[in-house]
Coordinates of C-alpha atoms in Angstrom, one line a residue:
Chain A
M1 CA -30.9 76.0 -30.6
F2 CA -30.6 73.3 -28.0
E3 CA -32.6 74.7 -25.8
A4 CA -35.8 75.8 -28.1
F5 CA -35.5 72.2 -28.9
Q6 CA -35.8 71.1 -25.4
N7 CA -38.4 73.7 -24.9
A8 CA -40.3 72.1 -27.6
L9 CA -40.0 68.6 -26.2
G10 CA -41.9 69.3 -23.1
V11 CA -45.2 69.4 -25.0
F12 CA -44.9 65.6 -25.7
P13 CA -45.4 63.2 -22.4
E14 CA -42.6 62.2 -21.0
S15 CA -41.8 58.3 -23.0
L16 CA -41.9 60.1 -26.2
Q17 CA -39.7 62.3 -24.6
T18 CA -36.9 59.8 -25.4
F19 CA -38.0 58.0 -28.2
I20 CA -38.1 61.3 -29.8
V21 CA -34.6 62.0 -28.8
I22 CA -33.4 58.8 -29.6
A23 CA -34.7 59.3 -33.3
V24 CA -33.0 62.6 -33.8
K25 CA -30.1 60.9 -32.9
I26 CA -29.9 58.2 -35.1
V27 CA -30.7 60.7 -37.9
A28 CA -27.9 63.0 -36.8
I29 CA -25.9 60.1 -37.2
L30 CA -27.2 58.2 -40.4
V31 CA -27.5 61.2 -42.8
P32 CA -23.8 62.0 -42.5
L33 CA -23.3 58.6 -43.2
L34 CA -25.0 58.3 -46.2
L35 CA -23.4 61.5 -47.7
A36 CA -19.9 60.2 -46.4
V37 CA -20.7 57.2 -48.5
A38 CA -22.0 59.1 -51.6
Y39 CA -18.9 61.3 -51.0
L40 CA -17.0 58.3 -50.5
T41 CA -17.7 57.1 -54.3
F42 CA -16.5 60.7 -55.3
A43 CA -13.3 60.5 -53.4
E44 CA -12.9 56.7 -54.6
R45 CA -12.6 58.2 -58.5
K46 CA -10.8 61.2 -57.9
I47 CA -8.2 59.4 -55.5
I48 CA -7.5 56.7 -57.9
G49 CA -8.0 58.9 -61.1
F50 CA -4.7 60.9 -59.7
I51 CA -3.0 57.3 -58.6
Q52 CA -3.9 56.3 -62.4
V53 CA -2.3 60.1 -63.8
R54 CA -5.9 60.8 -64.7
I55 CA -8.2 63.7 -64.0
G56 CA -11.3 61.6 -62.5
P57 CA -15.1 62.6 -63.0
N58 CA -15.2 66.5 -63.5
R59 CA -17.8 67.0 -65.6
V60 CA -20.8 67.5 -62.8
G61 CA -20.7 70.5 -61.2
P62 CA -17.7 72.6 -60.3
N63 CA -14.4 69.6 -60.1
G64 CA -17.1 67.2 -60.2
W65 CA -18.6 67.8 -56.8
L66 CA -21.9 66.6 -57.8
Q67 CA -21.3 63.4 -59.6
P68 CA -22.4 61.6 -56.8
I69 CA -25.9 63.1 -56.8
A70 CA -26.1 62.4 -60.4
D71 CA -24.9 58.7 -60.2
A72 CA -28.1 58.4 -57.2
V73 CA -30.6 60.1 -59.1
K74 CA -29.7 57.9 -62.0
L75 CA -29.7 54.8 -60.0
M76 CA -33.3 55.7 -58.3
F77 CA -35.0 56.3 -61.6
K78 CA -33.3 52.5 -62.8
E79 CA -35.9 49.8 -63.4
I80 CA -35.7 47.2 -61.0
I81 CA -35.3 43.5 -63.5
L82 CA -36.7 40.7 -61.5
P83 CA -34.8 37.7 -63.3
S84 CA -37.3 35.0 -63.9
G85 CA -37.2 32.1 -61.6
A86 CA -35.9 34.1 -58.7
N87 CA -37.4 34.2 -55.4
R88 CA -39.1 37.5 -55.2
F89 CA -39.2 38.0 -51.2
L90 CA -35.3 37.0 -50.7
F91 CA -34.4 39.0 -53.5
L92 CA -35.7 42.2 -52.5
T93 CA -35.2 41.4 -48.7
S94 CA -30.9 40.5 -49.4
P95 CA -30.0 44.3 -50.2
V96 CA -31.7 44.9 -47.1
L97 CA -30.2 42.7 -45.0
A98 CA -26.8 43.9 -46.6
I99 CA -27.3 47.5 -45.4
A100 CA -28.7 47.3 -42.3
P101 CA -25.9 46.1 -39.6
A102 CA -23.4 48.2 -41.4
M103 CA -25.9 51.4 -39.9
A104 CA -26.9 49.0 -36.8
A105 CA -23.2 48.9 -35.7
W106 CA -22.9 52.7 -35.8
A107 CA -25.1 52.7 -32.6
V108 CA -22.0 51.8 -30.5
I109 CA -19.5 54.1 -32.0
P110 CA -18.1 57.3 -29.8
F111 CA -17.7 60.0 -31.7
G112 CA -16.3 62.1 -28.7
D113 CA -16.1 61.6 -25.4
G114 CA -19.4 60.0 -24.1
M115 CA -20.9 61.1 -27.4
V116 CA -22.4 57.8 -28.3
L117 CA -26.1 56.7 -29.0
A118 CA -26.0 53.6 -27.2
D119 CA -23.1 53.3 -24.0
V120 CA -23.6 49.7 -23.9
D121 CA -21.7 47.2 -22.5
A122 CA -20.9 44.5 -24.4
G123 CA -20.4 47.2 -27.5
L124 CA -17.4 45.2 -29.0
L125 CA -19.4 41.9 -28.7
Y126 CA -22.0 43.5 -30.4
L127 CA -20.2 45.0 -33.0
L128 CA -18.8 41.4 -33.7
A129 CA -22.1 40.1 -33.7
L130 CA -23.8 42.5 -36.3
T131 CA -20.7 42.6 -38.7
S132 CA -20.9 38.6 -39.2
L133 CA -24.4 39.4 -39.8
G134 CA -24.0 41.1 -42.9
V135 CA -22.4 38.2 -44.6
Y136 CA -26.3 37.0 -45.5
G137 CA -27.3 40.0 -47.5
V138 CA -24.1 38.4 -49.7
I139 CA -25.4 34.9 -50.0
I140 CA -29.4 35.3 -49.8
A141 CA -29.0 37.9 -53.1
G142 CA -26.7 34.8 -54.4
W143 CA -29.0 32.4 -53.9
A144 CA -32.0 34.4 -54.3
S145 CA -30.8 35.4 -58.1
N146 CA -31.3 32.1 -59.6
S147 CA -27.8 32.7 -61.3
K148 CA -24.7 30.6 -61.4
Y149 CA -22.4 33.5 -61.0
A150 CA -24.3 35.1 -58.5
F151 CA -24.4 31.7 -56.6
L152 CA -20.4 31.5 -56.9
G153 CA -19.6 34.6 -55.7
A154 CA -22.0 34.4 -52.5
M155 CA -20.3 31.2 -52.0
R156 CA -16.9 32.8 -52.5
S157 CA -18.0 35.5 -49.7
A158 CA -19.8 33.3 -47.3
A159 CA -16.3 31.1 -47.2
Q160 CA -14.4 34.5 -46.8
M161 CA -16.2 35.8 -44.3
I162 CA -16.1 33.2 -42.3
S163 CA -12.4 32.6 -41.9
Y164 CA -11.4 36.3 -41.8
E165 CA -13.9 36.9 -39.1
I166 CA -12.0 34.9 -37.3
A167 CA -8.9 36.3 -37.3
M168 CA -10.9 39.8 -36.6
G169 CA -12.4 38.6 -33.6
F170 CA -9.0 37.5 -32.3
A171 CA -7.8 40.4 -32.7
L172 CA -10.2 42.2 -30.9
V173 CA -9.6 40.1 -28.5
G174 CA -6.0 41.9 -27.8
V175 CA -7.8 45.1 -27.3
L176 CA -10.4 44.3 -25.0
M177 CA -7.8 42.2 -22.9
G178 CA -5.5 45.9 -23.1
A179 CA -8.5 47.8 -22.1
G180 CA -10.2 45.2 -19.3
S181 CA -13.4 46.6 -21.0
L182 CA -16.1 45.7 -23.9
N183 CA -17.0 49.0 -24.1
L184 CA -15.8 51.3 -26.4
N185 CA -15.9 54.5 -24.9
D186 CA -13.3 53.0 -22.4
I187 CA -11.5 51.3 -24.8
V188 CA -10.8 55.2 -26.5
Q189 CA -9.8 56.5 -22.8
A190 CA -7.6 53.8 -22.0
Q191 CA -5.7 54.8 -24.4
S192 CA -5.2 58.1 -23.6
G193 CA -1.8 59.7 -22.6
S194 CA -0.4 60.7 -26.1
F195 CA -0.3 58.9 -29.7
L196 CA 2.4 56.6 -28.3
H197 CA -0.1 55.1 -25.5
W198 CA -2.4 54.3 -28.5
Y199 CA -2.6 50.4 -29.2
W200 CA -1.1 50.7 -32.4
L201 CA 2.1 50.6 -31.1
P202 CA 2.1 47.8 -28.5
M203 CA -0.7 45.8 -31.0
L204 CA 0.9 46.3 -34.5
P205 CA 0.2 43.0 -35.6
L206 CA -2.9 43.0 -34.2
F207 CA -3.5 46.4 -35.8
M208 CA -2.4 45.1 -39.3
V209 CA -4.2 42.0 -38.9
Y210 CA -7.1 43.6 -38.6
F211 CA -7.3 46.0 -41.0
I212 CA -6.7 43.6 -43.3
S213 CA -9.3 41.2 -42.4
G214 CA -11.8 44.2 -42.3
V215 CA -10.9 44.3 -46.0
A216 CA -11.2 41.3 -46.7
E217 CA -15.1 41.1 -44.2
T218 CA -15.8 43.9 -46.4
N219 CA -15.4 42.4 -50.1
R220 CA -12.8 45.2 -51.2
A221 CA -9.9 45.0 -53.6
P222 CA -7.4 43.6 -53.1
F223 CA -9.7 40.4 -51.7
D224 CA -12.8 41.1 -54.1
L225 CA -13.6 37.2 -55.0
A226 CA -16.9 37.8 -54.6
E227 CA -17.3 40.2 -57.1
G228 CA -14.2 39.0 -59.8
E229 CA -15.1 40.9 -62.6
S230 CA -13.2 38.8 -64.7
E231 CA -13.7 35.3 -63.8
I232 CA -17.9 36.0 -62.5
V233 CA -18.9 39.1 -64.1
A234 CA -19.9 40.5 -60.7
G235 CA -20.4 38.0 -58.2
F236 CA -23.5 38.0 -56.0
H237 CA -24.7 41.1 -57.6
V238 CA -25.1 40.6 -61.1
E239 CA -28.9 39.8 -61.3
Y240 CA -29.6 43.3 -59.8
S241 CA -29.9 46.5 -60.7
G242 CA -31.5 50.0 -60.1
M243 CA -31.9 50.6 -56.6
T244 CA -31.4 47.1 -55.4
F245 CA -27.7 47.4 -56.8
A246 CA -27.5 50.9 -55.2
V247 CA -28.8 49.7 -51.8
F248 CA -25.6 47.2 -51.9
F249 CA -23.5 49.7 -53.6
L250 CA -24.1 51.8 -50.2
A251 CA -23.7 49.0 -48.0
E252 CA -20.5 47.8 -49.4
Y253 CA -19.0 51.8 -48.7
A254 CA -21.0 51.8 -45.4
N255 CA -19.2 49.0 -44.2
M256 CA -15.7 50.6 -45.1
I257 CA -16.6 53.5 -43.0
L258 CA -17.5 51.3 -40.4
I259 CA -14.3 48.9 -40.4
S260 CA -12.2 52.1 -40.9
A261 CA -14.0 53.9 -38.0
L262 CA -13.6 50.5 -35.9
T263 CA -9.9 50.8 -36.7
A264 CA -9.0 54.1 -35.5
T265 CA -11.3 53.9 -32.3
M266 CA -9.1 50.9 -31.2
F267 CA -5.6 51.7 -32.6
L268 CA -5.6 55.0 -33.5
G269 CA -6.9 56.5 -29.6
G270 CA -10.7 57.4 -31.6
W271 CA -11.6 61.3 -30.6
L272 CA -8.5 61.3 -28.4
S273 CA -6.2 64.3 -30.1
P274 CA -3.0 62.9 -31.4
F275 CA -1.0 66.3 -29.4
Q276 CA -2.1 64.8 -26.0
G277 CA 0.6 65.5 -23.7
V278 CA 3.2 67.2 -26.4
P279 CA 3.9 70.6 -24.6
V280 CA 3.1 73.0 -27.2
L281 CA 0.7 71.9 -29.4
E282 CA -1.8 70.6 -27.0
Q283 CA -2.6 73.6 -25.9
A284 CA -2.5 75.2 -29.4
F285 CA -4.8 72.2 -31.0
A286 CA -7.0 72.2 -27.9
F287 CA -10.2 73.5 -29.4
V288 CA -10.5 71.4 -32.1
P289 CA -13.4 68.6 -31.0
G290 CA -12.7 64.7 -30.2
L291 CA -15.2 64.2 -33.7
V292 CA -13.3 66.4 -36.1
W293 CA -9.7 63.6 -34.7
F294 CA -11.9 60.8 -34.9
G295 CA -12.9 61.7 -38.5
L296 CA -9.5 62.4 -39.6
K297 CA -8.6 59.4 -38.3
T298 CA -11.1 57.4 -40.4
S299 CA -9.9 59.6 -43.6
I300 CA -6.6 57.8 -42.8
F301 CA -7.8 54.2 -43.2
L302 CA -10.9 55.2 -45.8
F303 CA -7.7 56.6 -47.6
I304 CA -5.6 53.3 -47.5
Y305 CA -8.6 51.3 -48.8
L306 CA -8.5 53.4 -51.9
W307 CA -4.8 53.3 -52.1
L308 CA -4.7 49.5 -51.9
R309 CA -7.7 49.4 -54.9
A310 CA -5.3 50.9 -56.6
T311 CA -2.3 49.1 -56.1
F312 CA -3.0 45.3 -55.7
P313 CA -3.3 42.8 -58.2
R314 CA -6.7 40.6 -56.9
Y315 CA -5.7 37.6 -54.9
R316 CA -6.8 34.0 -56.4
Y317 CA -9.2 31.8 -53.9
D318 CA -7.0 29.4 -52.4
Q319 CA -4.3 32.2 -51.5
V320 CA -7.0 34.1 -50.0
M321 CA -7.5 31.4 -47.5
R322 CA -3.9 30.3 -47.1
L323 CA -3.4 34.7 -45.9
G324 CA -6.5 34.2 -43.5
W325 CA -5.7 31.0 -41.8
K326 CA -2.5 30.0 -42.2
V327 CA -0.7 33.6 -41.6
L328 CA -3.5 35.9 -39.8
I329 CA -4.9 33.3 -37.1
P330 CA -1.3 32.2 -36.3
V331 CA -0.5 35.5 -35.7
T332 CA -3.2 36.6 -34.3
I333 CA -3.1 33.8 -31.5
V334 CA 0.7 34.4 -30.8
W335 CA 0.5 38.0 -30.0
I336 CA -2.7 37.5 -27.6
F337 CA 0.2 35.6 -25.4
V338 CA 2.7 38.1 -26.2
L339 CA 0.2 40.7 -24.6
G340 CA -0.9 38.1 -21.8
A341 CA 3.1 38.3 -20.6
A342 CA 2.9 42.3 -21.1
I343 CA -0.3 42.6 -19.2
Y344 CA 0.9 40.6 -15.9
G345 CA 4.3 42.1 -16.2
G346 CA 2.8 45.2 -16.3
L347 CA 4.9 46.6 -19.1
G348 CA 4.4 50.5 -19.3
P349 CA 3.3 53.0 -20.1
W350 CA 0.5 50.7 -21.9
F351 CA -0.7 48.1 -19.3
D352 CA 1.5 49.7 -15.7
Chain B
M1 CA -49.3 44.4 -18.8
G2 CA -46.7 46.3 -18.9
F3 CA -44.4 47.0 -21.9
E4 CA -41.7 44.6 -20.8
K5 CA -44.2 41.9 -20.8
F6 CA -45.9 43.1 -24.3
L7 CA -42.2 42.8 -25.4
F8 CA -41.8 39.4 -24.4
Y9 CA -45.4 37.8 -25.7
L10 CA -44.5 39.6 -28.9
F11 CA -40.9 38.2 -29.4
A12 CA -42.2 34.8 -28.3
A13 CA -45.1 34.4 -30.5
I14 CA -42.4 35.3 -33.7
L15 CA -40.1 32.6 -31.9
V16 CA -43.0 29.9 -31.9
F17 CA -44.1 30.7 -35.2
A18 CA -40.6 30.8 -37.2
A19 CA -39.9 27.0 -35.1
L20 CA -42.8 26.1 -36.3
R21 CA -42.0 27.2 -40.1
V22 CA -38.6 25.3 -39.5
I23 CA -40.1 22.2 -39.4
T24 CA -43.5 22.5 -41.8
V25 CA -42.0 25.0 -45.1
R26 CA -41.1 22.9 -48.2
N27 CA -37.8 24.8 -48.9
P28 CA -34.8 23.8 -47.1
V29 CA -33.6 27.1 -47.7
H30 CA -36.6 28.8 -46.3
A31 CA -36.2 26.6 -43.4
A32 CA -33.1 27.4 -42.2
L33 CA -33.7 31.2 -42.7
F34 CA -36.3 30.4 -40.2
L35 CA -33.6 28.8 -37.7
V36 CA -32.3 32.3 -38.1
L37 CA -34.9 33.9 -37.4
A38 CA -35.6 31.8 -33.6
F39 CA -32.0 32.5 -33.0
F40 CA -33.0 36.2 -33.0
N41 CA -36.1 35.6 -31.3
S42 CA -34.9 33.5 -28.8
A43 CA -31.6 36.1 -28.5
V44 CA -34.2 38.6 -27.7
L45 CA -35.8 36.9 -24.9
W46 CA -32.1 36.3 -23.1
L47 CA -31.9 40.4 -23.2
L48 CA -34.9 40.3 -21.7
L49 CA -33.5 38.6 -18.6
E50 CA -30.1 40.8 -18.8
A51 CA -28.4 38.1 -20.2
E52 CA -26.6 40.4 -22.8
F53 CA -23.6 38.7 -23.0
L54 CA -25.2 35.3 -23.9
A55 CA -27.7 36.9 -26.2
I56 CA -25.2 38.5 -28.2
V57 CA -23.1 35.7 -28.3
L58 CA -26.0 33.6 -29.3
V59 CA -26.2 35.9 -32.7
L60 CA -22.5 35.7 -33.0
V61 CA -22.2 32.5 -33.1
Y62 CA -25.3 30.4 -34.4
V63 CA -26.5 33.3 -36.5
G64 CA -22.9 34.6 -37.3
A65 CA -21.1 31.4 -38.3
V66 CA -23.3 28.1 -37.4
M67 CA -26.0 29.2 -39.8
V68 CA -24.1 30.4 -42.6
L69 CA -22.6 27.3 -43.3
F70 CA -25.5 25.5 -42.5
L71 CA -27.1 27.7 -45.3
F72 CA -24.0 27.5 -47.8
V73 CA -24.4 23.6 -47.3
V74 CA -28.3 23.2 -47.7
M75 CA -27.9 25.8 -50.7
M76 CA -25.3 23.7 -52.8
L77 CA -26.5 20.3 -52.1
D78 CA -30.0 21.2 -53.9
V79 CA -32.1 19.0 -51.6
N80 CA -34.3 17.2 -53.9
V81 CA -37.4 17.0 -51.6
A82 CA -39.9 14.5 -52.9
P83 CA -37.6 11.0 -52.6
M84 CA -37.9 12.3 -48.5
R85 CA -41.4 12.2 -48.4
E86 CA -41.9 9.1 -49.9
G87 CA -41.8 7.0 -46.2
F88 CA -44.0 9.4 -44.6
I89 CA -47.0 7.0 -43.7
H90 CA -44.6 3.9 -43.1
Y91 CA -42.4 5.9 -40.2
L92 CA -45.9 7.9 -39.1
P93 CA -46.7 5.2 -35.8
V94 CA -42.7 5.7 -34.6
G95 CA -43.2 9.3 -34.9
I96 CA -46.5 9.5 -33.1
V97 CA -45.0 7.4 -30.7
I98 CA -41.9 9.5 -30.1
G99 CA -43.9 12.5 -30.5
L100 CA -46.2 11.7 -27.4
I101 CA -43.0 10.4 -25.8
M102 CA -41.5 14.2 -26.0
V103 CA -45.0 15.5 -24.8
L104 CA -45.6 13.4 -21.8
E105 CA -41.6 14.8 -20.7
M106 CA -42.1 18.2 -21.1
G107 CA -45.2 17.6 -19.6
L108 CA -43.7 16.5 -16.7
V109 CA -40.9 18.7 -16.4
V110 CA -43.3 22.0 -16.9
G111 CA -46.4 20.8 -15.1
S112 CA -44.1 19.5 -11.8
D113 CA -43.9 20.9 -8.3
F114 CA -40.0 21.2 -9.2
F115 CA -39.6 23.8 -11.7
D116 CA -42.5 26.0 -9.8
A117 CA -42.4 29.7 -9.8
D118 CA -42.2 29.9 -6.3
H119 CA -39.1 27.7 -5.9
F120 CA -37.0 30.2 -7.5
A121 CA -36.2 33.9 -6.2
A122 CA -37.5 36.5 -9.0
V123 CA -34.2 37.8 -11.2
A124 CA -33.4 40.5 -9.7
A125 CA -32.9 43.8 -11.8
H126 CA -29.4 45.2 -11.9
P127 CA -28.2 48.4 -12.0
A128 CA -26.8 50.0 -15.6
D129 CA -23.7 49.4 -14.8
F130 CA -24.1 45.6 -14.3
S131 CA -21.4 43.8 -16.8
D132 CA -22.6 40.5 -16.6
T133 CA -19.8 39.8 -19.2
K134 CA -17.4 40.8 -16.5
E135 CA -19.3 38.0 -13.7
L136 CA -19.4 35.3 -16.3
G137 CA -15.8 35.5 -17.3
G138 CA -15.0 35.6 -13.2
L139 CA -17.3 32.6 -12.5
L140 CA -16.0 30.5 -15.9
Y141 CA -12.2 31.4 -15.0
T142 CA -12.7 30.6 -11.2
Q143 CA -15.3 28.6 -9.9
Y144 CA -16.4 26.5 -13.3
V145 CA -12.7 26.5 -14.3
L146 CA -12.1 22.8 -14.7
P147 CA -15.6 22.0 -16.7
F148 CA -14.7 25.3 -19.0
E149 CA -10.7 23.4 -19.6
L150 CA -12.3 19.5 -20.5
A151 CA -15.3 21.6 -22.6
A152 CA -12.3 23.2 -24.7
V153 CA -10.3 20.1 -24.8
I154 CA -13.2 18.2 -26.2
L155 CA -14.1 20.5 -28.6
L156 CA -10.3 20.7 -29.9
V157 CA -10.6 16.9 -30.1
A158 CA -13.7 17.1 -32.2
I159 CA -11.6 19.5 -34.6
V160 CA -8.7 17.6 -35.2
A161 CA -11.2 14.9 -35.7
A162 CA -13.1 16.7 -38.2
I163 CA -10.0 17.8 -39.9
S164 CA -8.2 14.4 -40.4
L165 CA -11.5 13.1 -41.4
T166 CA -11.7 15.6 -44.1
L167 CA -8.3 15.8 -44.9
R168 CA -7.1 13.8 -47.6
R169 CA -4.0 13.8 -49.8
R170 CA -5.0 13.9 -53.9
P171 CA -2.1 12.9 -56.1
G172 CA -1.8 14.9 -59.1
T173 CA -2.9 18.1 -57.6
K174 CA -1.0 21.4 -58.4
H175 CA -0.1 22.7 -55.4
Q176 CA 1.7 25.6 -54.4
A177 CA 4.4 25.6 -51.5
P178 CA 4.4 29.2 -50.6
A179 CA 7.7 28.3 -48.3
Q180 CA 9.2 26.9 -51.3
Q181 CA 8.5 30.0 -53.1
V182 CA 9.6 32.1 -50.7
L183 CA 12.9 30.4 -50.4
V184 CA 13.5 31.2 -54.6
R185 CA 16.8 33.1 -55.1
S186 CA 17.4 34.9 -58.4
Q187 CA 20.7 32.7 -58.9
D188 CA 19.1 29.5 -59.4
R189 CA 16.7 30.0 -61.8
V190 CA 18.3 32.8 -64.0
R191 CA 21.2 32.6 -65.8
L192 CA 22.5 35.6 -67.3
V193 CA 25.3 35.0 -70.6
Q194 CA 27.4 37.9 -71.8
V195 CA 27.6 37.4 -75.8
D196 CA 30.0 39.3 -77.1
S197 CA 28.6 41.5 -80.3
E198 CA 30.3 40.1 -83.3
E199 CA 32.3 42.2 -85.6
K200 CA 31.1 42.4 -89.2
Q201 CA 33.1 40.7 -91.5

């Protein structure tokens, strides 16, 4: 099939060929991503249902498997309401601004050895820059809606995202110190050996800080102050309906998958097999492609996302700020010094 | 005209347009958003110069953090534009003089022989595996380590100054002291009293 594709490509001129190849790769990443987003919403309702000893959605299709499709169709056919006094252009642009970075970030994520759309040298930096752009969708939505609840939600989330970005960036500094590279493929390669060589062990505090700030960055429970149903109705997207709301929803879940994938890549060895270096199991599981391991590791963090949501009550605003500035950032700074000493001393088996 | 040149003129045109809109648009929020667009396009121009580290850092720092705070303030303030326009005619002569001086200076700099293209070697194209992040890091931490440290100290002073200027202790606010909350022991708070049940007489 691959050769047939290559032969068919030969018809086109050279420059168009690269363009088509890149376009096909983008489709091959985004279509599964959007499907994953759809089924993540289903998984969320089912898992939280089971945690709360109920069944969850089970009406549409066998065991409710078609529920996300039904939801998508419903949202597509709903009316899009423009609030009076809203800034039309910005009101309709902000969902796009929310989802575009969440999707563009996937360009540098390695799905297997060298299986990456754009193998850029400064991949980690690119990710940091793109994830910091997601906040624009939220604040512009809040402002353009011309509603005080939306505006309050936007202000809250802007302050929160700015604060947790710092802890997140510091956690990534540790990773790039350990791997000595900003390229995500190199970061995964630097962790090869066995599952004890993965960075979760020498960088345990950074790993925890990264995932906690990731949850805060995506505005998910228990840090979902931007939505805060009980205080500000639904926060920044209170005025959005139909497809505009759906795009915000997609962006939130795409960001969750992104953060989970990044945590898996940087601290759990990405596409590396967990049985690497284990005598019998390594050969027994050698046939499993790296993509599967990567997907499994990502799913672990997605499950933790849902588990957190079902377990913890929402933080109060000042407590969120305290956690970010007074707990997470000092922890990362201290651990960066520890890591610096460990790398300088060539502490094995990670940094020798 | 090569494709690269076309890209340069395209993004440069958008950059100039966005920069113009920053000062001509009436709504301050729109002005801030046009500034974001201008930052983006200058980052693209840097990318064309193969300065990918600087380009991404420009987006990360200015677009991702500084402009968000800008927007934050501009949105909260609800700036009323009308009173700010009142002195327009009054200040116009001064503005024109300053503008002319700046145009003159820029003309002197750009038009002089010193900045002619033949004074500088053309930017050499690097191979695909060239890491300008590494190059930059190497220079910053060896050749320019003292200026770099100095900049860090100045920034630290600025942080301390900004915090001490805005820090105020208001009496009467109900602060929580998390350290004290953690130290609470149940023995200090709860007294369990054993009350014997009385017999019916």
